[in-house]
mmCIF file of C-alpha atoms in Angstrom:
data_model
loop_
_atom_site.group_PDB
_atom_site.id
_atom_site.type_symbol
_atom_site.label_atom_id
_atom_site.label_comp_id
_atom_site.label_asym_id
_atom_site.label_seq_id
_atom_site.Cartn_x
_atom_site.Cartn_y
_atom_site.Cartn_z
ATOM 1 C CA MET A 212 -2.201 -31.915 2.635
ATOM 2 C CA ALA A 213 1.487 -32.289 1.699
ATOM 3 C CA ALA A 214 2.606 -30.495 -1.426
ATOM 4 C CA PRO A 215 3.246 -32.826 -4.383
ATOM 5 C CA PRO A 216 6.924 -33.388 -5.322
ATOM 6 C CA LEU A 217 6.677 -31.495 -8.620
ATOM 7 C CA PHE A 218 5.159 -28.508 -6.816
ATOM 8 C CA ASP A 219 8.166 -28.382 -4.467
ATOM 9 C CA ARG A 220 10.611 -28.736 -7.342
ATOM 10 C CA ILE A 221 9.047 -25.776 -9.167
ATOM 11 C CA ARG A 222 9.228 -23.661 -6.031
ATOM 12 C CA SER A 223 12.796 -24.540 -5.042
ATOM 13 C CA GLU A 224 14.506 -24.267 -8.452
ATOM 14 C CA ALA A 225 13.318 -20.781 -9.477
ATOM 15 C CA ARG A 226 16.158 -18.300 -9.081
ATOM 16 C CA SER A 227 16.193 -15.543 -11.700
ATOM 17 C CA THR A 228 13.437 -12.951 -12.054
ATOM 18 C CA ALA A 229 12.054 -14.692 -15.150
ATOM 19 C CA GLU A 230 12.164 -18.128 -13.503
ATOM 20 C CA ARG A 231 10.351 -16.798 -10.441
ATOM 21 C CA LYS A 232 7.637 -15.323 -12.669
ATOM 22 C CA VAL A 233 7.056 -18.688 -14.355
ATOM 23 C CA ALA A 234 7.152 -20.582 -11.064
ATOM 24 C CA SER A 235 4.782 -18.151 -9.340
ATOM 25 C CA VAL A 236 2.191 -18.469 -12.092
ATOM 26 C CA LEU A 237 2.424 -22.266 -12.011
ATOM 27 C CA LEU A 238 2.113 -22.460 -8.228
ATOM 28 C CA GLU A 239 -0.764 -19.979 -8.018
ATOM 29 C CA GLY A 240 -2.865 -22.140 -10.321
ATOM 30 C CA TYR A 241 -1.420 -25.612 -9.798
ATOM 31 C CA PRO A 242 -2.162 -27.959 -11.473
ATOM 32 C CA THR A 243 -4.570 -26.207 -13.876
ATOM 33 C CA ARG A 244 -2.032 -23.797 -15.317
ATOM 34 C CA ALA A 245 0.429 -26.642 -15.876
ATOM 35 C CA LEU A 246 -2.070 -28.088 -18.352
ATOM 36 C CA ALA A 247 -2.277 -24.940 -20.505
ATOM 37 C CA THR A 248 -0.121 -24.362 -23.582
ATOM 38 C CA VAL A 249 3.371 -22.936 -23.414
ATOM 39 C CA GLU A 250 2.118 -19.740 -25.055
ATOM 40 C CA VAL A 251 -0.676 -19.248 -22.508
ATOM 41 C CA LEU A 252 1.677 -19.883 -19.599
ATOM 42 C CA ALA A 253 4.232 -17.459 -21.028
ATOM 43 C CA LYS A 254 1.580 -14.765 -21.412
ATOM 44 C CA GLN A 255 0.362 -15.237 -17.842
ATOM 45 C CA ALA A 256 3.926 -14.986 -16.540
ATOM 46 C CA SER A 257 4.806 -12.018 -18.792
ATOM 47 C CA VAL A 258 7.802 -13.878 -20.222
ATOM 48 C CA SER A 259 8.640 -15.511 -23.562
ATOM 49 C CA ALA A 260 7.772 -19.099 -24.468
ATOM 50 C CA PRO A 261 11.490 -20.051 -24.661
ATOM 51 C CA THR A 262 11.898 -18.764 -21.090
ATOM 52 C CA VAL A 263 9.169 -21.152 -19.925
ATOM 53 C CA LEU A 264 10.791 -24.075 -21.740
ATOM 54 C CA ARG A 265 14.242 -23.259 -20.346
ATOM 55 C CA PHE A 266 12.876 -23.273 -16.811
ATOM 56 C CA LEU A 267 11.132 -26.608 -17.351
ATOM 57 C CA THR A 268 14.370 -28.040 -18.750
ATOM 58 C CA LYS A 269 16.123 -26.803 -15.621
ATOM 59 C CA ILE A 270 13.733 -28.758 -13.392
ATOM 60 C CA GLY A 271 14.192 -31.915 -15.456
ATOM 61 C CA PHE A 272 11.780 -31.839 -18.410
ATOM 62 C CA SER A 273 13.204 -31.628 -21.921
ATOM 63 C CA ARG A 274 9.692 -31.599 -23.411
ATOM 64 C CA PHE A 275 6.633 -29.635 -22.311
ATOM 65 C CA ALA A 276 4.513 -32.784 -22.737
ATOM 66 C CA ASP A 277 6.691 -34.583 -20.174
ATOM 67 C CA PHE A 278 6.134 -31.783 -17.675
ATOM 68 C CA GLN A 279 2.359 -31.935 -18.185
ATOM 69 C CA ALA A 280 2.399 -35.719 -17.763
ATOM 70 C CA ALA A 281 4.256 -35.312 -14.458
ATOM 71 C CA ALA A 282 1.695 -32.736 -13.284
ATOM 72 C CA ILE A 283 -1.178 -35.071 -14.156
ATOM 73 C CA ALA A 284 0.538 -37.940 -12.319
ATOM 74 C CA ASP A 285 0.928 -35.716 -9.252
ATOM 75 C CA VAL A 286 -2.781 -34.906 -9.278
ATOM 76 C CA GLU A 287 -3.752 -38.543 -9.681
ATOM 77 C CA ARG A 288 -1.585 -39.532 -6.720
ATOM 78 C CA GLN A 289 -3.189 -36.851 -4.588
ATOM 79 C CA LEU A 290 -6.736 -37.742 -5.617
ATOM 80 C CA GLY A 291 -6.154 -41.438 -5.093
ATOM 81 C CA SER A 292 -4.783 -41.255 -1.551
ATOM 82 C CA PRO A 293 -6.996 -42.856 1.136
ATOM 83 C CA LEU A 294 -6.756 -39.722 3.290
ATOM 84 C CA ASN A 295 -8.146 -37.522 0.531
ATOM 85 C CA ASN A 296 -10.906 -40.005 -0.192
ATOM 86 C CA ILE A 297 -11.976 -39.884 3.450
ATOM 87 C CA ARG A 298 -11.921 -36.089 3.418
ATOM 88 C CA SER A 299 -13.973 -35.903 0.253
ATOM 89 C CA GLU A 300 -16.645 -38.152 1.741
ATOM 90 C CA ALA A 301 -17.211 -35.918 4.760
ATOM 91 C CA PRO A 302 -17.215 -32.252 3.672
ATOM 92 C CA ALA A 303 -17.609 -29.703 6.424
ATOM 93 C CA GLU A 304 -20.870 -27.788 6.431
ATOM 94 C CA ALA A 305 -20.420 -24.067 5.887
ATOM 95 C CA PRO A 306 -21.855 -21.838 8.630
ATOM 96 C CA HIS A 307 -24.962 -19.846 7.744
ATOM 97 C CA HIS A 308 -24.007 -16.525 9.322
ATOM 98 C CA ILE A 309 -22.083 -14.132 7.067
ATOM 99 C CA TYR A 310 -19.705 -13.187 9.894
ATOM 100 C CA GLN A 311 -18.538 -16.767 10.383
ATOM 101 C CA ARG A 312 -18.471 -17.455 6.633
ATOM 102 C CA THR A 313 -16.304 -14.403 6.035
ATOM 103 C CA LEU A 314 -13.818 -15.298 8.779
ATOM 104 C CA LEU A 315 -13.495 -18.880 7.545
ATOM 105 C CA MET A 316 -13.128 -17.741 3.939
ATOM 106 C CA GLN A 317 -10.239 -15.472 4.912
ATOM 107 C CA ALA A 318 -8.616 -18.192 7.005
ATOM 108 C CA GLU A 319 -8.748 -20.472 3.974
ATOM 109 C CA ALA A 320 -7.306 -17.726 1.749
ATOM 110 C CA LEU A 321 -4.354 -17.360 4.122
ATOM 111 C CA GLN A 322 -3.753 -21.119 4.036
ATOM 112 C CA VAL A 323 -3.878 -21.177 0.243
ATOM 113 C CA ALA A 324 -1.480 -18.233 -0.012
ATOM 114 C CA ALA A 325 0.959 -19.915 2.387
ATOM 115 C CA ALA A 326 0.814 -23.198 0.463
ATOM 116 C CA GLN A 327 1.448 -21.452 -2.875
ATOM 117 C CA ALA A 328 4.074 -19.041 -1.549
ATOM 118 C CA MET A 329 7.320 -18.454 -3.415
ATOM 119 C CA PRO A 330 9.861 -17.594 -0.679
ATOM 120 C CA ALA A 331 12.418 -16.590 -3.335
ATOM 121 C CA GLU A 332 10.028 -13.929 -4.674
ATOM 122 C CA PHE A 333 9.390 -12.622 -1.157
ATOM 123 C CA ASP A 334 13.145 -12.523 -0.474
ATOM 124 C CA ALA A 335 13.726 -10.595 -3.717
ATOM 125 C CA ILE A 336 11.380 -7.850 -2.492
ATOM 126 C CA VAL A 337 12.997 -7.760 0.947
ATOM 127 C CA ASP A 338 16.450 -7.495 -0.678
ATOM 128 C CA LEU A 339 15.316 -4.417 -2.600
ATOM 129 C CA LEU A 340 13.656 -2.798 0.411
ATOM 130 C CA VAL A 341 16.617 -3.213 2.781
ATOM 131 C CA SER A 342 19.195 -1.708 0.413
ATOM 132 C CA PRO A 343 20.603 1.268 2.374
ATOM 133 C CA ARG A 344 21.268 3.251 -0.817
ATOM 134 C CA ALA A 345 17.712 2.913 -2.132
ATOM 135 C CA THR A 346 14.895 5.398 -1.831
ATOM 136 C CA ILE A 347 11.601 3.553 -1.434
ATOM 137 C CA LYS A 348 8.488 5.088 -2.999
ATOM 138 C CA LEU A 349 5.073 3.476 -2.483
ATOM 139 C CA LEU A 350 1.720 4.052 -4.144
ATOM 140 C CA GLY A 351 -1.560 2.284 -4.859
ATOM 141 C CA GLY A 352 -4.916 2.671 -6.542
ATOM 142 C CA ARG A 353 -8.259 3.923 -5.297
ATOM 143 C CA TYR A 354 -8.866 0.950 -3.009
ATOM 144 C CA SER A 355 -5.255 -0.034 -2.371
ATOM 145 C CA GLN A 356 -3.369 3.167 -1.605
ATOM 146 C CA ASN A 357 -4.226 2.642 2.064
ATOM 147 C CA LEU A 358 -2.120 -0.533 1.850
ATOM 148 C CA ALA A 359 0.764 1.421 0.341
ATOM 149 C CA GLN A 360 0.436 3.991 3.106
ATOM 150 C CA ARG A 361 0.427 1.305 5.791
ATOM 151 C CA LEU A 362 3.621 -0.275 4.468
ATOM 152 C CA ALA A 363 5.217 3.159 4.038
ATOM 153 C CA THR A 364 4.378 4.155 7.624
ATOM 154 C CA GLN A 365 5.845 1.001 9.130
ATOM 155 C CA LEU A 366 8.816 0.815 6.767
ATOM 156 C CA GLY A 367 9.647 4.457 7.461
ATOM 157 C CA GLN A 368 10.128 3.624 11.131
ATOM 158 C CA LEU A 369 12.678 0.932 10.267
ATOM 159 C CA ARG A 370 14.775 2.704 7.630
ATOM 160 C CA PRO A 371 15.269 6.150 6.071
ATOM 161 C CA GLY A 372 14.291 7.189 2.568
ATOM 162 C CA VAL A 373 10.676 5.960 2.487
ATOM 163 C CA VAL A 374 8.059 8.045 0.660
ATOM 164 C CA PHE A 375 4.316 7.467 0.287
ATOM 165 C CA THR A 376 3.065 8.910 -3.023
ATOM 166 C CA PRO A 377 -0.719 9.476 -3.290
ATOM 167 C CA LEU A 378 -1.958 9.040 -6.845
ATOM 168 C CA THR A 379 -3.814 12.376 -6.851
ATOM 169 C CA LEU A 380 -4.671 14.475 -9.908
ATOM 170 C CA GLY A 381 -1.717 13.129 -11.841
ATOM 171 C CA PHE A 382 0.868 14.691 -9.542
ATOM 172 C CA ALA A 383 2.342 11.294 -8.673
ATOM 173 C CA TYR A 384 3.966 11.309 -12.112
ATOM 174 C CA ASP A 385 6.124 14.229 -10.965
ATOM 175 C CA THR A 386 8.100 11.803 -8.789
ATOM 176 C CA LEU A 387 9.421 10.142 -11.952
ATOM 177 C CA VAL A 388 11.417 13.231 -12.925
ATOM 178 C CA ASP A 389 14.144 12.352 -10.406
ATOM 179 C CA ALA A 390 13.718 8.559 -10.544
ATOM 180 C CA GLY A 391 16.720 6.407 -11.336
ATOM 181 C CA PRO A 392 18.511 3.146 -10.527
ATOM 182 C CA GLN A 393 18.780 4.155 -6.863
ATOM 183 C CA ASP A 394 14.985 4.056 -6.457
ATOM 184 C CA VAL A 395 12.656 1.179 -5.627
ATOM 185 C CA PHE A 396 8.959 1.688 -6.349
ATOM 186 C CA VAL A 397 6.307 -0.464 -4.662
ATOM 187 C CA ILE A 398 2.897 -0.500 -6.339
ATOM 188 C CA PHE A 399 -0.344 -2.068 -5.091
ATOM 189 C CA ASP A 400 -2.824 -2.828 -7.891
ATOM 190 C CA TYR A 401 -5.895 -5.057 -7.735
ATOM 191 C CA ARG A 402 -8.897 -5.619 -9.992
ATOM 192 C CA ARG A 403 -10.217 -3.436 -11.420
ATOM 193 C CA TYR A 404 -6.712 -2.487 -12.463
ATOM 194 C CA GLN A 405 -6.046 1.216 -12.963
ATOM 195 C CA SER A 406 -4.577 2.394 -16.249
ATOM 196 C CA GLU A 407 -2.817 5.282 -14.468
ATOM 197 C CA LEU A 408 -0.793 2.822 -12.403
ATOM 198 C CA LEU A 409 0.231 0.882 -15.510
ATOM 199 C CA THR A 410 1.354 4.107 -17.180
ATOM 200 C CA PHE A 411 3.277 4.994 -14.035
ATOM 201 C CA ALA A 412 4.928 1.548 -13.948
ATOM 202 C CA ARG A 413 6.117 1.974 -17.522
ATOM 203 C CA GLY A 414 7.659 5.281 -16.505
ATOM 204 C CA VAL A 415 9.391 3.563 -13.598
ATOM 205 C CA ARG A 416 11.015 1.026 -15.915
ATOM 206 C CA GLN A 417 12.075 3.703 -18.375
ATOM 207 C CA SER A 418 13.795 5.560 -15.532
ATOM 208 C CA GLY A 419 15.894 2.513 -14.652
ATOM 209 C CA ALA A 420 14.347 2.194 -11.187
ATOM 210 C CA ARG A 421 13.325 -1.156 -9.685
ATOM 211 C CA LEU A 422 9.697 -2.138 -9.247
ATOM 212 C CA CYS A 423 7.868 -4.419 -6.795
ATOM 213 C CA LEU A 424 4.199 -5.264 -7.277
ATOM 214 C CA PHE A 425 1.492 -6.449 -4.880
ATOM 215 C CA THR A 426 -1.531 -7.729 -6.810
ATOM 216 C CA ASP A 427 -4.171 -10.474 -6.957
ATOM 217 C CA THR A 428 -3.801 -13.925 -8.509
ATOM 218 C CA TRP A 429 -5.172 -12.635 -11.835
ATOM 219 C CA ARG A 430 -2.072 -10.413 -11.964
ATOM 220 C CA SER A 431 -2.136 -6.750 -12.865
ATOM 221 C CA PRO A 432 -0.591 -5.901 -16.264
ATOM 222 C CA ILE A 433 2.091 -4.154 -14.211
ATOM 223 C CA ALA A 434 3.557 -7.623 -13.518
ATOM 224 C CA GLU A 435 5.185 -7.481 -16.954
ATOM 225 C CA HIS A 436 7.357 -4.592 -15.747
ATOM 226 C CA ALA A 437 8.011 -5.757 -12.169
ATOM 227 C CA ASP A 438 11.225 -7.164 -10.728
ATOM 228 C CA ALA A 439 9.233 -9.123 -8.146
ATOM 229 C CA VAL A 440 5.526 -9.817 -7.600
ATOM 230 C CA LEU A 441 3.527 -10.958 -4.574
ATOM 231 C CA THR A 442 0.001 -12.142 -5.337
ATOM 232 C CA SER A 443 -2.896 -12.805 -3.005
ATOM 233 C CA PRO A 444 -6.311 -14.444 -3.387
ATOM 234 C CA ASP A 445 -9.129 -11.941 -2.881
ATOM 235 C CA ALA A 446 -12.258 -14.075 -2.487
ATOM 236 C CA SER A 447 -14.673 -12.305 -0.186
ATOM 237 C CA THR A 448 -18.291 -11.862 0.763
ATOM 238 C CA SER A 449 -17.720 -8.135 0.257
ATOM 239 C CA PRO A 450 -18.207 -6.507 -3.181
ATOM 240 C CA PHE A 451 -14.759 -4.903 -2.821
ATOM 241 C CA GLY A 452 -12.721 -8.098 -2.526
ATOM 242 C CA SER A 453 -10.516 -9.017 0.395
ATOM 243 C CA ARG A 454 -7.211 -7.517 1.473
ATOM 244 C CA VAL A 455 -6.628 -9.843 4.413
ATOM 245 C CA VAL A 456 -3.854 -11.800 2.707
ATOM 246 C CA VAL A 457 -2.002 -8.729 1.463
ATOM 247 C CA THR A 458 -2.182 -7.254 4.967
ATOM 248 C CA ALA A 459 -0.483 -10.419 6.219
ATOM 249 C CA GLN A 460 2.093 -10.063 3.431
ATOM 250 C CA ILE A 461 2.834 -6.518 4.571
ATOM 251 C CA GLU A 462 3.325 -7.747 8.131
ATOM 252 C CA ALA A 463 5.691 -10.460 6.890
ATOM 253 C CA ILE A 464 7.684 -7.914 4.864
ATOM 254 C CA VAL A 465 8.004 -5.618 7.878
ATOM 255 C CA ALA A 466 9.019 -8.544 10.119
ATOM 256 C CA ALA A 467 11.675 -9.697 7.643
ATOM 257 C CA ILE A 468 13.129 -6.198 7.255
ATOM 258 C CA SER A 469 13.227 -5.635 11.015
ATOM 259 C CA LEU A 470 15.202 -8.883 11.376
ATOM 260 C CA ARG A 471 17.582 -8.059 8.525
ATOM 261 C CA CYS A 472 18.225 -4.523 9.878
ATOM 262 C CA ARG A 473 17.900 -5.333 13.569
ATOM 263 C CA ASP A 474 20.534 -2.976 14.968
ATOM 264 C CA SER A 475 19.860 0.034 12.743
ATOM 265 C CA SER A 476 16.087 -0.422 13.105
ATOM 266 C CA ARG A 477 16.378 -0.582 16.879
ATOM 267 C CA ASP A 478 18.422 2.621 16.943
ATOM 268 C CA ARG A 479 15.977 4.346 14.598
ATOM 269 C CA LEU A 480 12.938 3.318 16.640
ATOM 270 C CA ALA A 481 14.637 4.502 19.826
ATOM 271 C CA ARG A 482 15.321 7.882 18.233
ATOM 272 C CA ILE A 483 11.704 8.129 17.041
ATOM 273 C CA GLU A 484 10.439 7.427 20.555
ATOM 274 C CA GLU A 485 12.830 10.056 21.896
ATOM 275 C CA LEU A 486 11.491 12.650 19.456
ATOM 276 C CA ARG A 487 7.892 11.742 20.242
ATOM 277 C CA SER A 488 8.549 12.238 23.928
ATOM 278 C CA LEU A 489 9.534 15.836 23.194
ATOM 279 C CA GLY A 490 6.059 16.496 21.837
ATOM 280 C CA ALA A 491 4.427 14.726 24.754
ATOM 281 C CA ASN A 492 6.232 17.000 27.219
ATOM 282 C CA GLU A 493 5.178 20.203 25.467
ATOM 283 C CA PRO A 494 2.330 22.152 27.108
ATOM 284 C CA SER A 495 -0.883 22.009 25.149
ATOM 285 C CA ALA A 496 -2.052 24.947 23.095
ATOM 286 C CA ARG A 497 -4.818 25.501 25.618
ATOM 287 C CA GLU A 498 -2.346 25.863 28.465
ATOM 288 C CA SER A 499 0.037 28.216 26.622
#
């Protein structure tokens, strides 16, 4: 289904951090969130109500009521199209086996995430992660630190200055003692959100460092402090939610950085392979 015109306008006009926050919230829940009040939308986006109104003025709506009317008109056009009517009359039957249901659910989640994607928000994260002067520090919660570690492992092969920080026994807070504007922190936080990560994020902002957040569509409270946020739907047949979409986001981040730093990344990977070959040529402990 083609995206409605208003949807595309919201996505293409968001430039500043605050505008991207408003646009991301609108796109993640379009059109439902467009029908909420200005105050509710501002709270969801972690911005002020005037910020929401300024963004809507930028995309052509001097009144919030006019924006809502345009959103409703978009929905009515979509619902009234002959193609959608045909689709609604012949719904596909869901498979009975949990394996097939799970795979199809994740495929749908990836399609939804792609349709709602804010390329400007993604690019903002890539810009921070490719900065040669930045030190990148990554951490996550109980069920998401493996994602932080995965991104740290792959990112560390493409550029220097990448550190994975396990949130263990409070010692992660020690990394804030040297934090400053030269640092970029990447935090993964999904429901149930961890208070320790929120406390850590506040410390990051107080240090002057930059902050990127990976979270679900309900948005961790850390979003209020983040420079850029990538969200992902987490519907799953598992009681722990799904991390399929965020894994794809990590792969996209790594692909974008490898393209942006092609020459330096190639040289770094070649050096890593050279160093690994030294270990491969060493006699084993058993033989020595």
